[in-house]
JSON list of C-alpha atoms in Angstrom, two decimals:
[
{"chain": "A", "resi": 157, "resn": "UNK", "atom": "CA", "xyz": [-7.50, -8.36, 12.42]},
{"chain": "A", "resi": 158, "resn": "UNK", "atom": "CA", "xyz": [-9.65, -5.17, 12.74]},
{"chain": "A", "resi": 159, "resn": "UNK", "atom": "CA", "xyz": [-11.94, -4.94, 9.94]},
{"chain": "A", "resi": 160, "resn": "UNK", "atom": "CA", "xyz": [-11.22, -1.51, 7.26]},
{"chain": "A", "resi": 161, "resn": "UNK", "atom": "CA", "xyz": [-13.85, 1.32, 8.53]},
{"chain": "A", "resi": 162, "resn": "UNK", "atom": "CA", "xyz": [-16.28, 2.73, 6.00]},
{"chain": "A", "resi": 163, "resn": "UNK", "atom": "CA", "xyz": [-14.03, 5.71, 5.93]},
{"chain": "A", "resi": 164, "resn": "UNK", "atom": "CA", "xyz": [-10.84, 3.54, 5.15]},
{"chain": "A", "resi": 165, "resn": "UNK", "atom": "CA", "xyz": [-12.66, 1.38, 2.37]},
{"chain": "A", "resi": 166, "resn": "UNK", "atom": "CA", "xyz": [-13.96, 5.16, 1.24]},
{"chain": "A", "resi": 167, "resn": "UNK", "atom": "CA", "xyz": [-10.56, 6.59, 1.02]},
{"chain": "A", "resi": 168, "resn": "UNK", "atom": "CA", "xyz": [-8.97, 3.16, -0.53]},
{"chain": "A", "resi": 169, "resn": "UNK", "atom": "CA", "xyz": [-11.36, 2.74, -3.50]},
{"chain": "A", "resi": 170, "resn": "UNK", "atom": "CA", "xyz": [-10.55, 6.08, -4.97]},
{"chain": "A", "resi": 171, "resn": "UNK", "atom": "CA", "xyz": [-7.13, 7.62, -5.89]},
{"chain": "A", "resi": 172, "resn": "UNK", "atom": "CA", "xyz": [-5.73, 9.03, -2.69]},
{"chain": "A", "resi": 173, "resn": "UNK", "atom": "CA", "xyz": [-2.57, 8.19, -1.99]},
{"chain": "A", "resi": 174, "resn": "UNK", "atom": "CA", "xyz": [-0.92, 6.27, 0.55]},
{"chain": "A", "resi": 175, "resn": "UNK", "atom": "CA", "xyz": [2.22, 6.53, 2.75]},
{"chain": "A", "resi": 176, "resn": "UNK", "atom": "CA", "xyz": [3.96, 3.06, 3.98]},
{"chain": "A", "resi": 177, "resn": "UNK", "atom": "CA", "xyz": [6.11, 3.69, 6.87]},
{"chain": "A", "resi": 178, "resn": "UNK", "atom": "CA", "xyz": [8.43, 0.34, 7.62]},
{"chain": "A", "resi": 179, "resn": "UNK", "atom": "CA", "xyz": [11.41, 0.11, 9.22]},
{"chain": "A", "resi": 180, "resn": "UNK", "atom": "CA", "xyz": [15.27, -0.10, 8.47]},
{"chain": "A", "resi": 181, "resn": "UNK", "atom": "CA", "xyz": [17.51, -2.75, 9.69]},
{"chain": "A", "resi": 182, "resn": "UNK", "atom": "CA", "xyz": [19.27, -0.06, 11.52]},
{"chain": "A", "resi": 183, "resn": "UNK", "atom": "CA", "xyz": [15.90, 0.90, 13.49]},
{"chain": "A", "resi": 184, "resn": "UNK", "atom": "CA", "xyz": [15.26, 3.98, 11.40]},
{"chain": "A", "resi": 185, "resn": "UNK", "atom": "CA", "xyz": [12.08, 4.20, 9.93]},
{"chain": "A", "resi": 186, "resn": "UNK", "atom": "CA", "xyz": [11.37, 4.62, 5.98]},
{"chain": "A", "resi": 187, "resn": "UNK", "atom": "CA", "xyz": [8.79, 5.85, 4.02]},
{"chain": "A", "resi": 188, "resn": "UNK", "atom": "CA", "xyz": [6.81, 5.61, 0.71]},
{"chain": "A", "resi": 189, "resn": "UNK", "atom": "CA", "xyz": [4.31, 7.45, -0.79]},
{"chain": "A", "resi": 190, "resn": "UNK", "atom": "CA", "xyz": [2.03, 4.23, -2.89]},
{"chain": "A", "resi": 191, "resn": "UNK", "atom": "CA", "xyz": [-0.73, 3.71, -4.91]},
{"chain": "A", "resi": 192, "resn": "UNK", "atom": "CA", "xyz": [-3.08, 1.31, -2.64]},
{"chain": "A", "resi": 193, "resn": "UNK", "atom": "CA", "xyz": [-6.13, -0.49, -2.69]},
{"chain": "A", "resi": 194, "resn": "UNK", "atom": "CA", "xyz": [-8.59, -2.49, -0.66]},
{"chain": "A", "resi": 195, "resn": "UNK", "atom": "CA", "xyz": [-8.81, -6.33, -1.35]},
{"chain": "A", "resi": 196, "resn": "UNK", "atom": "CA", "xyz": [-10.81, -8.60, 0.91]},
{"chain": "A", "resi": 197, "resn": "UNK", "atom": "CA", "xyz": [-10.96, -5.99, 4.12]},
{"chain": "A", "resi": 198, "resn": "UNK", "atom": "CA", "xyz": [-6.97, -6.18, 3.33]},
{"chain": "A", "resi": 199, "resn": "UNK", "atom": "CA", "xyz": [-4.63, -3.13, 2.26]},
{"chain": "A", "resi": 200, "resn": "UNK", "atom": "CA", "xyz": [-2.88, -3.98, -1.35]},
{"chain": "A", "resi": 201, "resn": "UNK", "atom": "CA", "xyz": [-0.21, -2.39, -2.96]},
{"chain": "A", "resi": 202, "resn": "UNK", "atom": "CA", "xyz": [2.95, -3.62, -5.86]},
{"chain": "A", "resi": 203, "resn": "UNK", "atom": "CA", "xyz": [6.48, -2.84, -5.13]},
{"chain": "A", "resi": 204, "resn": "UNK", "atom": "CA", "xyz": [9.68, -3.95, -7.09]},
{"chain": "A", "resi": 205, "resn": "UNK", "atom": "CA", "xyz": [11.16, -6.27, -5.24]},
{"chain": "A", "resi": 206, "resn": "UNK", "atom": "CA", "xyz": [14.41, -4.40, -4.68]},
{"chain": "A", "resi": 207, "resn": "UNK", "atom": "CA", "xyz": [12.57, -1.84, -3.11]},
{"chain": "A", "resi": 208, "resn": "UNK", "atom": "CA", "xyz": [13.60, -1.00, 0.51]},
{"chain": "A", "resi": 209, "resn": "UNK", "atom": "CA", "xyz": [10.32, -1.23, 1.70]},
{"chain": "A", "resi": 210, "resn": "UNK", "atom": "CA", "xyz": [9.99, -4.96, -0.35]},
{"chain": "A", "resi": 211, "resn": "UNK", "atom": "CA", "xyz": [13.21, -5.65, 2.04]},
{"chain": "A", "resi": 212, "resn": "UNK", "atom": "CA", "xyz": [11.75, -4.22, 5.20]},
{"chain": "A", "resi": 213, "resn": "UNK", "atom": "CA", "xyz": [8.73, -5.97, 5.41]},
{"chain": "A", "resi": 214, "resn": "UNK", "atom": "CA", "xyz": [10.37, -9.44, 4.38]},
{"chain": "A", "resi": 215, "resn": "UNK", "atom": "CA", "xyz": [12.60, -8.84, 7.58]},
{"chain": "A", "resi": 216, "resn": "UNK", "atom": "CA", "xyz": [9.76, -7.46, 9.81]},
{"chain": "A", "resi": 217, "resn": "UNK", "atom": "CA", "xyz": [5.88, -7.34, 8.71]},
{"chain": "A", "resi": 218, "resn": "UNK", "atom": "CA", "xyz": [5.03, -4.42, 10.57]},
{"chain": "A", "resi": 219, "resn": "UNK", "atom": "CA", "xyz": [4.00, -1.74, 8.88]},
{"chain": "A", "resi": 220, "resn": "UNK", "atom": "CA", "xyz": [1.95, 1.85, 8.56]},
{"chain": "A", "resi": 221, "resn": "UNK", "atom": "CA", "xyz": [-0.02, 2.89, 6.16]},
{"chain": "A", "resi": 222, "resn": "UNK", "atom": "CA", "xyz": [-1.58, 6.77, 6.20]},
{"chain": "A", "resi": 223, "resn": "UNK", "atom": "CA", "xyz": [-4.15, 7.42, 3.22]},
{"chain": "A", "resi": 224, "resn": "UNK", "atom": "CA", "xyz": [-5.04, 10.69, 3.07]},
{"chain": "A", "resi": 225, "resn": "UNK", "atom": "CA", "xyz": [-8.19, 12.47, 1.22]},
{"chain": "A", "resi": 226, "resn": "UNK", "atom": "CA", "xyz": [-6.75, 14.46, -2.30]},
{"chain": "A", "resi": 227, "resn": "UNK", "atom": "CA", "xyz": [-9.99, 16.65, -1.69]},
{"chain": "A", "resi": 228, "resn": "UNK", "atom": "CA", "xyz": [-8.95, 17.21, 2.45]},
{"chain": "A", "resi": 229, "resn": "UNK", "atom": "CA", "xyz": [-5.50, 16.66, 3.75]},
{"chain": "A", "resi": 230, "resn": "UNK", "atom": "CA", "xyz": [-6.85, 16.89, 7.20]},
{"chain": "A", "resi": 231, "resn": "UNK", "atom": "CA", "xyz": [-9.45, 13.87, 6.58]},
{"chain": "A", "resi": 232, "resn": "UNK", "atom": "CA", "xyz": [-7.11, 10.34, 7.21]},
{"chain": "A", "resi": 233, "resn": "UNK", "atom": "CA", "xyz": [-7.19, 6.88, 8.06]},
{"chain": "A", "resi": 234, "resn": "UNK", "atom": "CA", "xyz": [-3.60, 5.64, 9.86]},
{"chain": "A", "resi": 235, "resn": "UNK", "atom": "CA", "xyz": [-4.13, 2.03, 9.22]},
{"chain": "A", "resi": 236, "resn": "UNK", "atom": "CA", "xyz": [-1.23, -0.14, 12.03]},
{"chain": "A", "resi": 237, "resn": "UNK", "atom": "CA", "xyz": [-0.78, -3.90, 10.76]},
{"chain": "A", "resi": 238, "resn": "UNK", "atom": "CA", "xyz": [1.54, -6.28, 9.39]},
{"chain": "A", "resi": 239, "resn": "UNK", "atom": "CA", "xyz": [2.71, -6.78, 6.11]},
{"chain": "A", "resi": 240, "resn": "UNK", "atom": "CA", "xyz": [3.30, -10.10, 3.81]},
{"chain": "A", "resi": 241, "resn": "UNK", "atom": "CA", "xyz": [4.62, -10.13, 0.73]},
{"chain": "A", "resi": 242, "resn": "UNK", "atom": "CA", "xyz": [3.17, -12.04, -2.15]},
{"chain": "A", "resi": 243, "resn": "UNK", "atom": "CA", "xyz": [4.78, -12.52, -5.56]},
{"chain": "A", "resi": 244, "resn": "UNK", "atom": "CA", "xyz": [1.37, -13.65, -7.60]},
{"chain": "A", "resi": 245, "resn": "UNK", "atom": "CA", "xyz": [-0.16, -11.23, -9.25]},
{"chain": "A", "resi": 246, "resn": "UNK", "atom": "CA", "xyz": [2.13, -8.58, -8.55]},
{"chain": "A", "resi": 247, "resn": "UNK", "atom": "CA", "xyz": [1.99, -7.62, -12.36]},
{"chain": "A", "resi": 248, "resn": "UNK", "atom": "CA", "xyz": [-1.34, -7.37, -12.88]},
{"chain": "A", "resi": 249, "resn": "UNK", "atom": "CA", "xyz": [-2.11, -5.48, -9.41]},
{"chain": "A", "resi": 250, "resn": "UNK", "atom": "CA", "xyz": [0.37, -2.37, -10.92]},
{"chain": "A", "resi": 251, "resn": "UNK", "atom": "CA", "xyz": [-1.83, -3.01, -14.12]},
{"chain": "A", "resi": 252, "resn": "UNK", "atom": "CA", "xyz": [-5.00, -2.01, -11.74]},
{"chain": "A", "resi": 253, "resn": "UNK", "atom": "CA", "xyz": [-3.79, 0.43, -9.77]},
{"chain": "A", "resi": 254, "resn": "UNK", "atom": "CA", "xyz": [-2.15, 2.08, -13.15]},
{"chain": "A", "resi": 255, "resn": "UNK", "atom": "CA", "xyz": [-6.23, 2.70, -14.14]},
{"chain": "A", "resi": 256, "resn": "UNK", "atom": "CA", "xyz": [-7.59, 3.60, -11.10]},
{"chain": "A", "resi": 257, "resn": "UNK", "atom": "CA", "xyz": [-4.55, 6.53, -10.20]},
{"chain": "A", "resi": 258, "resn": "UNK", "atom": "CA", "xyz": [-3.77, 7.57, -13.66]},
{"chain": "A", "resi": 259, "resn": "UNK", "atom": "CA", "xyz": [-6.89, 6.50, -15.78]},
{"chain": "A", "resi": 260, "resn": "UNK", "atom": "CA", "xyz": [-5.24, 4.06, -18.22]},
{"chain": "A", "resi": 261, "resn": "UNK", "atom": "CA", "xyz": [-3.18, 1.11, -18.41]},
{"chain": "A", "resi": 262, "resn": "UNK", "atom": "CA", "xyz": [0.51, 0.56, -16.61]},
{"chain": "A", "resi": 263, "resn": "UNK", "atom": "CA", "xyz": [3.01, 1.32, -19.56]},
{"chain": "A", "resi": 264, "resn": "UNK", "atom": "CA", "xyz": [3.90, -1.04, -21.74]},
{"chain": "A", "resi": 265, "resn": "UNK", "atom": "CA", "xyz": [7.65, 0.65, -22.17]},
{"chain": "A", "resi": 266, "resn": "UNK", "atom": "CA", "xyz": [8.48, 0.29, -18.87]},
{"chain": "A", "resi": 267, "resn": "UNK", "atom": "CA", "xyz": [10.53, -2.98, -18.13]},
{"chain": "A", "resi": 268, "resn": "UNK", "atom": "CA", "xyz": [8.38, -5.44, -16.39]},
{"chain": "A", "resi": 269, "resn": "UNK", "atom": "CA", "xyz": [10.86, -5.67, -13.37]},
{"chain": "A", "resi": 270, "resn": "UNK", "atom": "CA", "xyz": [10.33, -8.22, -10.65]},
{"chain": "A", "resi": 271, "resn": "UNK", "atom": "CA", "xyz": [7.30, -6.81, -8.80]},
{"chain": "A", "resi": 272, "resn": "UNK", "atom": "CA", "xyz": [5.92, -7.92, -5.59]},
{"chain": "A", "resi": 273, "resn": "UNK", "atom": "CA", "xyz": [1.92, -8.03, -4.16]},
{"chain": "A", "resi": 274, "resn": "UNK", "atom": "CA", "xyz": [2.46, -6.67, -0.60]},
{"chain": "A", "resi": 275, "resn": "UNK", "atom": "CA", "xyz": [-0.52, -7.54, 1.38]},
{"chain": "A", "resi": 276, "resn": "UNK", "atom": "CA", "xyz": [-1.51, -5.24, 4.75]},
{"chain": "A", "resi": 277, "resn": "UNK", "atom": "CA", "xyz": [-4.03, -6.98, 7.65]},
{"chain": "A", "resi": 278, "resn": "UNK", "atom": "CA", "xyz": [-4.78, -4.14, 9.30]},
{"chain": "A", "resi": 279, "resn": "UNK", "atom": "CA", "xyz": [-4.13, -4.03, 13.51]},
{"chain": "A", "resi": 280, "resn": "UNK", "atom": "CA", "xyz": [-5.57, -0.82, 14.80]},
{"chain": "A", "resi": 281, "resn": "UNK", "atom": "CA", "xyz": [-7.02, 2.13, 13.03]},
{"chain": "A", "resi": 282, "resn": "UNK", "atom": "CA", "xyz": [-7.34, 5.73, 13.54]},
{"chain": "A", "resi": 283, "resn": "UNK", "atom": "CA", "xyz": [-9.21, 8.25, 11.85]},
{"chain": "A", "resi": 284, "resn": "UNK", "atom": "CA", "xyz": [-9.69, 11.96, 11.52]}
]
């Protein structure tokens, strides 16, 4: 495990989005744009479980995750690692990340559909 950068933890802990790259059964690669956090020097994010990303990662854990500054597109971290998905807690993670992206709670409309805790140990980081 490489531990998150100052930068990384910087970017994670406010609301710049992330983009999960996994890859497809077929070898093709897929991506996501996510809401993310940091969590123990860890990478956290909730995805339904039906999601193909949920899929990917249960078949193969390795993963990319790009966060990019809101305020500077050219100012990253590219975070390499693998992946493992969690079910506990999955709910109230969305519930989080629902505040800290868009300021109030995830709503309470929406179907609670089966949602999973994916979990990132970062590998190797770069940075710009």
């Amino acid at each position: 495990m490489e531990p998150l950068t100052p930068q990384a933890r910087e970017l994670l802990a406010g609301p710049n989005f992330a983009i999960v790259a996994t890859t497809n059964a077929d070898g093709s690669l897929q991506q996501t744009v996510v809401w993310a956090k940091e969590r123990d020097g860890e990478i956290v994010f909730s995805s339904n479980t039906s999601r193909a990303k949920t899929r990917n990662l249960e078949r193969d854990p390795n993963v990319s995750v790009l966060v990019i500054d809101r305020e500077n597109g050219y100012r990253y971290s590219s975070i390499r690692g693998t992946a493992r998905v969690e079910e506990a807690g999955a709910n109230e993670l969305i519930d989080e990340l629902s505040h800290d992206y868009d300021g109030r709670p995830w709503p309470e409309e929406q179907p609670w559909k089966p949602r999973s805790t994916i979990v990132v140990t970062p590998a190797r980081i770069i940075e710009h």
